[in-house]
């Protein structure tokens, strides 16, 4: 079989699996939006976080949800704690210790600026199994984008503190690539090639959150092609660089710029609980009447997971005539739920005519 034939066979197998998964979803990752407080003020923040934003649920409510999930499904789900900056949640270490005590694995997203040697030690002690840290450019660029002078240096120190502590699980750096900082990819690669991280993950700036105010920063078609070629070249050299889970990329790039094929896990593997107790799928998905599935103050989380989420368990492509008619619809299924326009019922990001 040719490489293309192998990819087609795998994509068809995945499409069949996804059809089954929509009928029999599996909760594999549960996000807790612990807080919208953040010590940075990123121009592209999908949740518009800031220093004066609210915290999430009381710690006892999170513990109640964890016990409920364990009683119904066991401890197979990864608990992902995020924010804002989750380390600003006042009961962070009490909660993460409890997650580990119950037998769950947990990981987190962070800007790493608050990860001192002591914090790295406590993350290790409370059982952290993985972390995604945001670095969005070289020093001046990163600090400008994220609104925190010295943020780059603090984040790099935080990464090194985690490495020195020997925390189990992967340390991943995530970079949001835009029309400007794409020029720094080679220089950033040199930086991270000298740091003992497990993975450098690149994702394009998405038209959500504050990024909607900066359309000039979105990637052009030429930028997207350049980004794919950059990642593919590094991976051909067996270097740990990959594209994010977002978007169907076509036969040329699927399984070449990341380890497997596109599958938006929202609502079939992934659920999230927002700071106000609202339940959705991926936390990057716009909050609205169609995407919020309930609230844990009204209905137990597991009941919401089992009885709701219908919008996430039917292909988005069925909501748009052009998508439905696309020859790649079986593999794309309308793309990622976080980049769908729920008012116009169309994708905000589509690589047809760009990558395939």
CSV table of C-alpha atoms in Angstrom, one decimal:
chain,number,residue,atom,x,y,z
A,1,UNK,CA,0.0,0.0,0.0
A,2,UNK,CA,1.1,3.5,-0.6
A,3,UNK,CA,1.4,6.0,2.2
A,4,UNK,CA,-1.8,7.7,1.0
A,5,UNK,CA,-3.7,4.4,0.8
A,6,UNK,CA,-2.6,3.7,4.4
A,7,UNK,CA,-3.8,7.1,5.6
A,8,UNK,CA,-7.1,6.6,3.8
A,9,UNK,CA,-7.6,3.2,5.4
A,10,UNK,CA,-6.8,4.6,8.9
A,11,UNK,CA,-9.1,7.6,8.4
A,12,UNK,CA,-12.0,5.3,7.4
A,13,UNK,CA,-11.3,3.1,10.4
A,14,UNK,CA,-11.3,6.2,12.6
A,15,UNK,CA,-14.6,7.4,11.0
A,16,UNK,CA,-16.3,4.1,11.8
A,17,UNK,CA,-14.9,4.3,15.4
A,18,UNK,CA,-16.2,7.8,15.8
A,19,UNK,CA,-19.7,6.7,14.7
A,20,UNK,CA,-19.7,4.2,17.5
A,21,UNK,CA,-18.2,6.6,19.9
A,22,UNK,CA,-21.0,9.1,19.4
A,23,UNK,CA,-23.4,6.5,20.5
A,24,UNK,CA,-21.2,5.2,23.4
A,25,UNK,CA,-19.2,8.2,24.6
A,26,UNK,CA,-16.4,7.6,27.1
A,27,UNK,CA,-15.4,10.2,29.7
A,28,UNK,CA,-11.6,10.2,29.3
A,29,UNK,CA,-10.8,13.8,30.2
A,30,UNK,CA,-12.6,16.1,32.6
A,31,UNK,CA,-11.6,19.8,32.7
A,32,UNK,CA,-12.0,21.9,35.8
A,33,UNK,CA,-11.9,25.7,35.1
A,34,UNK,CA,-10.7,26.5,38.6
A,35,UNK,CA,-10.5,30.3,38.1
A,36,UNK,CA,-10.6,33.1,35.6
A,37,UNK,CA,-8.0,35.0,37.6
A,38,UNK,CA,-4.7,35.4,35.8
A,39,UNK,CA,-1.5,37.3,36.5
A,40,UNK,CA,-1.1,37.8,32.7
A,41,UNK,CA,-3.4,39.5,30.2
A,42,UNK,CA,-2.9,37.8,26.9
A,43,UNK,CA,-4.2,39.5,23.7
A,44,UNK,CA,-5.5,36.2,22.4
A,45,UNK,CA,-7.0,34.7,25.6
A,46,UNK,CA,-10.0,32.6,24.7
A,47,UNK,CA,-11.6,33.1,28.1
A,48,UNK,CA,-10.7,36.8,28.5
A,49,UNK,CA,-9.1,36.1,31.9
A,50,UNK,CA,-7.7,38.9,34.1
A,51,UNK,CA,-6.5,39.6,37.6
A,52,UNK,CA,-10.0,40.7,38.9
A,53,UNK,CA,-12.0,37.7,37.5
A,54,UNK,CA,-13.8,35.2,39.7
A,55,UNK,CA,-12.7,31.9,41.2
A,56,UNK,CA,-14.5,28.7,40.3
A,57,UNK,CA,-16.4,26.3,42.6
A,58,UNK,CA,-15.7,25.8,46.3
A,59,UNK,CA,-13.2,23.0,46.8
A,60,UNK,CA,-15.8,20.8,48.5
A,61,UNK,CA,-18.0,21.0,45.3
A,62,UNK,CA,-15.1,19.8,43.2
A,63,UNK,CA,-14.5,16.9,45.6
A,64,UNK,CA,-18.2,16.0,45.4
A,65,UNK,CA,-18.0,15.9,41.6
A,66,UNK,CA,-14.9,13.7,41.7
A,67,UNK,CA,-16.6,11.2,44.1
A,68,UNK,CA,-19.6,11.1,41.8
A,69,UNK,CA,-17.4,10.5,38.7
A,70,UNK,CA,-15.4,7.8,40.5
A,71,UNK,CA,-18.6,6.0,41.7
A,72,UNK,CA,-20.1,6.0,38.2
A,73,UNK,CA,-17.0,5.5,35.9
A,74,UNK,CA,-14.1,4.6,38.1
A,75,UNK,CA,-10.9,6.6,37.9
A,76,UNK,CA,-10.1,6.2,34.2
A,77,UNK,CA,-10.6,9.9,33.5
A,78,UNK,CA,-7.7,12.3,33.5
A,79,UNK,CA,-8.6,15.4,35.5
A,80,UNK,CA,-7.2,18.5,33.8
A,81,UNK,CA,-7.1,21.7,35.9
A,82,UNK,CA,-6.9,25.0,34.1
A,83,UNK,CA,-7.9,28.6,34.3
A,84,UNK,CA,-7.0,31.5,34.1
A,85,UNK,CA,-3.9,30.6,36.0
A,86,UNK,CA,-4.9,27.6,38.1
A,87,UNK,CA,-2.2,28.2,40.7
A,88,UNK,CA,-4.2,31.3,41.7
A,89,UNK,CA,-7.1,29.1,42.9
A,90,UNK,CA,-6.8,29.4,46.7
A,91,UNK,CA,-7.4,25.7,47.4
A,92,UNK,CA,-5.3,24.4,44.5
A,93,UNK,CA,-3.1,22.0,46.4
A,94,UNK,CA,-5.9,20.7,48.6
A,95,UNK,CA,-7.9,19.9,45.5
A,96,UNK,CA,-5.0,18.3,43.5
A,97,UNK,CA,-4.0,16.2,46.6
A,98,UNK,CA,-7.6,14.9,46.8
A,99,UNK,CA,-7.6,14.1,43.1
A,100,UNK,CA,-4.6,11.9,43.6
A,101,UNK,CA,-5.9,10.4,46.8
A,102,UNK,CA,-9.1,9.2,45.0
A,103,UNK,CA,-6.9,7.5,42.4
A,104,UNK,CA,-7.3,9.9,39.4
A,105,UNK,CA,-4.4,11.1,37.4
A,106,UNK,CA,-4.3,14.9,36.8
A,107,UNK,CA,-2.5,17.4,34.7
A,108,UNK,CA,-2.7,21.2,34.3
A,109,UNK,CA,-2.1,24.2,32.0
A,110,UNK,CA,-0.1,27.1,33.3
A,111,UNK,CA,1.9,30.1,32.3
A,112,UNK,CA,4.6,28.8,34.7
A,113,UNK,CA,5.4,32.2,36.1
A,114,UNK,CA,4.4,31.1,39.6
A,115,UNK,CA,6.3,27.8,39.6
A,116,UNK,CA,9.1,28.4,42.1
A,117,UNK,CA,11.2,25.5,43.3
A,118,UNK,CA,8.8,25.1,46.2
A,119,UNK,CA,5.7,25.1,43.9
A,120,UNK,CA,7.5,22.5,41.7
A,121,UNK,CA,8.1,20.3,44.7
A,122,UNK,CA,4.5,20.6,45.8
A,123,UNK,CA,3.2,19.8,42.3
A,124,UNK,CA,5.4,16.6,42.4
A,125,UNK,CA,4.1,15.7,45.9
A,126,UNK,CA,0.5,16.1,44.9
A,127,UNK,CA,0.9,13.8,41.9
A,128,UNK,CA,0.9,16.0,38.8
A,129,UNK,CA,1.2,13.8,35.7
A,130,UNK,CA,1.7,16.4,33.0
A,131,UNK,CA,1.7,20.1,32.3
A,132,UNK,CA,1.2,22.3,29.3
A,133,UNK,CA,3.1,25.7,29.6
A,134,UNK,CA,2.5,28.6,27.3
A,135,UNK,CA,5.5,30.3,25.6
A,136,UNK,CA,4.3,32.5,22.7
A,137,UNK,CA,7.5,33.9,21.3
A,138,UNK,CA,11.0,35.1,22.2
A,139,UNK,CA,11.4,37.2,25.3
A,140,UNK,CA,10.2,40.6,24.0
A,141,UNK,CA,7.4,39.1,21.9
A,142,UNK,CA,6.1,36.8,24.6
A,143,UNK,CA,6.0,39.6,27.3
A,144,UNK,CA,4.2,41.9,24.9
A,145,UNK,CA,1.6,39.4,23.9
A,146,UNK,CA,1.0,38.3,27.5
A,147,UNK,CA,1.1,41.7,29.2
A,148,UNK,CA,3.6,40.8,31.9
A,149,UNK,CA,7.0,42.3,31.9
A,150,UNK,CA,9.5,39.6,32.8
A,151,UNK,CA,6.9,36.9,32.1
A,152,UNK,CA,9.2,35.0,29.6
A,153,UNK,CA,12.1,34.7,32.1
A,154,UNK,CA,9.8,33.7,34.9
A,155,UNK,CA,8.2,31.0,32.7
A,156,UNK,CA,11.5,29.6,31.6
A,157,UNK,CA,12.6,29.5,35.3
A,158,UNK,CA,9.4,27.7,36.1
A,159,UNK,CA,10.0,25.1,33.4
A,160,UNK,CA,13.5,24.5,34.7
A,161,UNK,CA,12.3,24.1,38.2
A,162,UNK,CA,9.9,21.4,37.0
A,163,UNK,CA,12.7,19.6,35.2
A,164,UNK,CA,15.0,19.9,38.2
A,165,UNK,CA,12.3,18.5,40.5
A,166,UNK,CA,11.8,15.5,38.2
A,167,UNK,CA,8.1,15.7,38.1
A,168,UNK,CA,6.5,12.6,36.5
A,169,UNK,CA,4.7,12.9,33.2
A,170,UNK,CA,5.4,15.1,30.2
A,171,UNK,CA,6.4,18.7,30.3
A,172,UNK,CA,4.9,20.3,27.2
A,173,UNK,CA,5.4,23.8,25.9
A,174,UNK,CA,2.6,25.2,23.8
A,175,UNK,CA,3.0,28.1,21.4
A,176,UNK,CA,0.1,29.9,19.8
A,177,UNK,CA,1.4,30.8,16.3
A,178,UNK,CA,0.2,34.0,14.7
A,179,UNK,CA,1.0,36.1,11.6
A,180,UNK,CA,3.7,37.9,13.5
A,181,UNK,CA,5.5,35.4,15.7
A,182,UNK,CA,5.7,32.7,12.9
A,183,UNK,CA,8.9,34.5,12.0
A,184,UNK,CA,10.4,33.4,15.4
A,185,UNK,CA,9.8,29.6,15.0
A,186,UNK,CA,13.3,28.7,14.0
A,187,UNK,CA,14.8,30.8,16.9
A,188,UNK,CA,12.2,29.3,19.4
A,189,UNK,CA,13.2,25.8,18.2
A,190,UNK,CA,16.8,26.5,19.1
A,191,UNK,CA,15.7,27.6,22.6
A,192,UNK,CA,13.6,24.6,23.3
A,193,UNK,CA,16.1,22.2,21.7
A,194,UNK,CA,18.4,23.1,24.6
A,195,UNK,CA,15.7,22.6,27.2
A,196,UNK,CA,14.7,19.1,28.5
A,197,UNK,CA,11.0,19.3,27.7
A,198,UNK,CA,9.1,16.3,26.3
A,199,UNK,CA,7.2,18.1,23.5
A,200,UNK,CA,6.8,21.4,21.7
A,201,UNK,CA,3.2,21.8,20.6
A,202,UNK,CA,2.3,24.4,18.0
A,203,UNK,CA,-1.2,25.7,17.3
A,204,UNK,CA,-2.5,28.5,15.1
A,205,UNK,CA,-4.2,31.5,16.6
A,206,UNK,CA,-7.9,30.8,16.6
A,207,UNK,CA,-10.7,33.3,15.9
A,208,UNK,CA,-12.2,33.1,19.4
A,209,UNK,CA,-12.0,35.2,22.6
A,210,UNK,CA,-9.9,38.3,22.5
A,211,UNK,CA,-8.3,37.2,19.3
A,212,UNK,CA,-11.4,38.3,17.5
A,213,UNK,CA,-10.2,41.9,18.1
A,214,UNK,CA,-7.0,41.2,16.2
A,215,UNK,CA,-8.0,39.7,12.8
A,216,UNK,CA,-4.7,40.9,11.4
A,217,UNK,CA,-2.8,38.4,13.6
A,218,UNK,CA,-4.6,35.4,12.3
A,219,UNK,CA,-2.6,33.0,10.1
A,220,UNK,CA,-2.9,33.5,6.4
A,221,UNK,CA,-3.2,30.5,4.0
A,222,UNK,CA,0.5,30.9,3.3
A,223,UNK,CA,1.3,31.0,7.0
A,224,UNK,CA,-0.6,27.8,7.6
A,225,UNK,CA,1.3,26.0,4.8
A,226,UNK,CA,4.6,27.3,6.2
A,227,UNK,CA,3.6,26.1,9.7
A,228,UNK,CA,2.8,22.6,8.5
A,229,UNK,CA,6.0,22.4,6.5
A,230,UNK,CA,8.0,23.5,9.5
A,231,UNK,CA,6.5,20.9,11.8
A,232,UNK,CA,6.8,18.1,9.2
A,233,UNK,CA,10.4,18.9,8.6
A,234,UNK,CA,11.2,18.7,12.4
A,235,UNK,CA,9.3,15.5,12.8
A,236,UNK,CA,11.1,13.9,9.9
A,237,UNK,CA,14.2,14.6,11.9
A,238,UNK,CA,12.6,12.7,14.8
A,239,UNK,CA,12.3,15.9,16.9
A,240,UNK,CA,9.4,16.3,19.4
A,241,UNK,CA,7.4,19.0,17.6
A,242,UNK,CA,3.8,18.6,16.8
A,243,UNK,CA,0.7,20.4,15.6
A,244,UNK,CA,-2.3,20.6,18.0
A,245,UNK,CA,-5.3,18.4,17.9
A,246,UNK,CA,-7.3,21.1,16.1
A,247,UNK,CA,-8.7,20.7,12.6
A,248,UNK,CA,-8.6,18.2,9.8
A,249,UNK,CA,-5.5,18.8,7.7
A,250,UNK,CA,-5.9,16.6,4.6
A,251,UNK,CA,-4.0,13.6,3.4
A,252,UNK,CA,-0.7,15.4,3.0
A,253,UNK,CA,-0.4,16.4,6.6
A,254,UNK,CA,-2.6,14.2,8.7
A,255,UNK,CA,-0.5,11.8,10.8
A,256,UNK,CA,2.7,13.6,9.6
A,257,UNK,CA,2.5,16.7,11.8
A,258,UNK,CA,1.0,15.0,14.8
A,259,UNK,CA,1.0,11.4,16.0
A,260,UNK,CA,-2.4,10.4,14.8
A,261,UNK,CA,-5.4,11.6,12.8
A,262,UNK,CA,-7.9,14.5,13.5
A,263,UNK,CA,-10.7,13.7,15.9
A,264,UNK,CA,-12.4,16.5,17.9
A,265,UNK,CA,-12.9,14.8,21.3
A,266,UNK,CA,-15.4,17.4,22.6
A,267,UNK,CA,-18.4,15.6,24.1
A,268,UNK,CA,-17.3,12.1,23.2
A,269,UNK,CA,-14.1,11.9,25.3
A,270,UNK,CA,-14.0,15.4,26.9
A,271,UNK,CA,-16.2,17.4,29.2
A,272,UNK,CA,-15.5,20.6,31.1
A,273,UNK,CA,-17.0,22.4,34.1
A,274,UNK,CA,-16.8,26.2,34.0
A,275,UNK,CA,-16.2,28.5,37.0
A,276,UNK,CA,-20.0,29.0,37.5
A,277,UNK,CA,-20.8,25.2,37.4
A,278,UNK,CA,-22.0,25.2,33.8
A,279,UNK,CA,-21.1,22.0,31.9
A,280,UNK,CA,-19.8,22.0,28.4
A,281,UNK,CA,-17.3,20.0,26.4
A,282,UNK,CA,-13.9,21.5,25.5
A,283,UNK,CA,-13.4,24.7,27.5
A,284,UNK,CA,-12.3,26.6,24.3
A,285,UNK,CA,-15.8,26.2,22.9
A,286,UNK,CA,-17.8,29.5,23.0
A,287,UNK,CA,-20.3,29.6,25.8
A,288,UNK,CA,-23.9,29.9,24.7
A,289,UNK,CA,-27.3,28.3,24.7
A,290,UNK,CA,-26.3,25.6,22.2
A,291,UNK,CA,-23.1,24.6,23.9
A,292,UNK,CA,-23.9,24.8,27.6
A,293,UNK,CA,-25.4,21.4,28.6
A,294,UNK,CA,-26.5,22.1,32.1
A,295,UNK,CA,-25.2,23.1,35.5
A,296,UNK,CA,-23.9,20.9,38.3
A,297,UNK,CA,-25.9,23.0,40.8
A,298,UNK,CA,-29.1,21.8,39.1
A,299,UNK,CA,-28.2,18.3,37.8
A,300,UNK,CA,-25.5,15.8,38.8
A,301,UNK,CA,-22.6,16.0,36.4
A,302,UNK,CA,-22.8,12.4,35.3
A,303,UNK,CA,-26.5,12.7,34.4
A,304,UNK,CA,-25.6,15.7,32.2
A,305,UNK,CA,-22.8,13.7,30.5
A,306,UNK,CA,-25.1,10.7,29.8
A,307,UNK,CA,-28.3,12.5,28.9
A,308,UNK,CA,-27.2,15.8,27.2
A,309,UNK,CA,-24.3,16.6,24.8
A,310,UNK,CA,-26.4,15.8,21.7
A,311,UNK,CA,-24.9,18.7,19.7
A,312,UNK,CA,-21.4,17.2,20.3
A,313,UNK,CA,-22.5,13.7,19.3
A,314,UNK,CA,-23.7,14.5,15.8
A,315,UNK,CA,-21.2,15.7,13.2
A,316,UNK,CA,-21.1,19.5,12.7
A,317,UNK,CA,-21.0,18.9,9.0
A,318,UNK,CA,-24.6,17.9,9.1
A,319,UNK,CA,-25.4,21.5,10.2
A,320,UNK,CA,-24.0,23.1,7.0
A,321,UNK,CA,-24.8,22.2,3.4
A,322,UNK,CA,-21.3,23.1,2.1
A,323,UNK,CA,-19.7,21.0,4.8
A,324,UNK,CA,-22.1,18.1,4.2
A,325,UNK,CA,-21.2,18.1,0.5
A,326,UNK,CA,-17.5,18.2,1.0
A,327,UNK,CA,-15.7,15.0,-0.1
A,328,UNK,CA,-13.6,15.1,3.1
A,329,UNK,CA,-16.7,15.4,5.4
A,330,UNK,CA,-16.4,11.8,6.6
A,331,UNK,CA,-12.9,12.6,8.0
A,332,UNK,CA,-13.4,16.2,9.0
A,333,UNK,CA,-17.0,16.0,10.4
A,334,UNK,CA,-17.1,19.8,10.2
A,335,UNK,CA,-13.9,20.4,12.1
A,336,UNK,CA,-13.4,21.4,15.8
A,337,UNK,CA,-16.3,22.4,18.0
A,338,UNK,CA,-14.4,25.4,19.4
A,339,UNK,CA,-14.0,27.0,16.0
A,340,UNK,CA,-17.6,26.6,14.8
A,341,UNK,CA,-19.8,29.6,14.4
A,342,UNK,CA,-23.0,28.6,16.2
A,343,UNK,CA,-25.0,31.5,14.9
A,344,UNK,CA,-24.1,31.2,11.2
A,345,UNK,CA,-23.8,27.4,11.5
A,346,UNK,CA,-20.5,27.3,9.6
A,347,UNK,CA,-16.8,26.7,10.5
A,348,UNK,CA,-14.6,29.6,11.3
A,349,UNK,CA,-11.6,27.6,10.3
A,350,UNK,CA,-11.4,25.3,7.3
A,351,UNK,CA,-8.3,24.2,5.5
A,352,UNK,CA,-10.1,23.1,2.3
A,353,UNK,CA,-8.4,24.9,-0.6
A,354,UNK,CA,-5.4,25.6,1.7
A,355,UNK,CA,-3.9,22.3,2.8
A,356,UNK,CA,-6.0,20.0,0.7
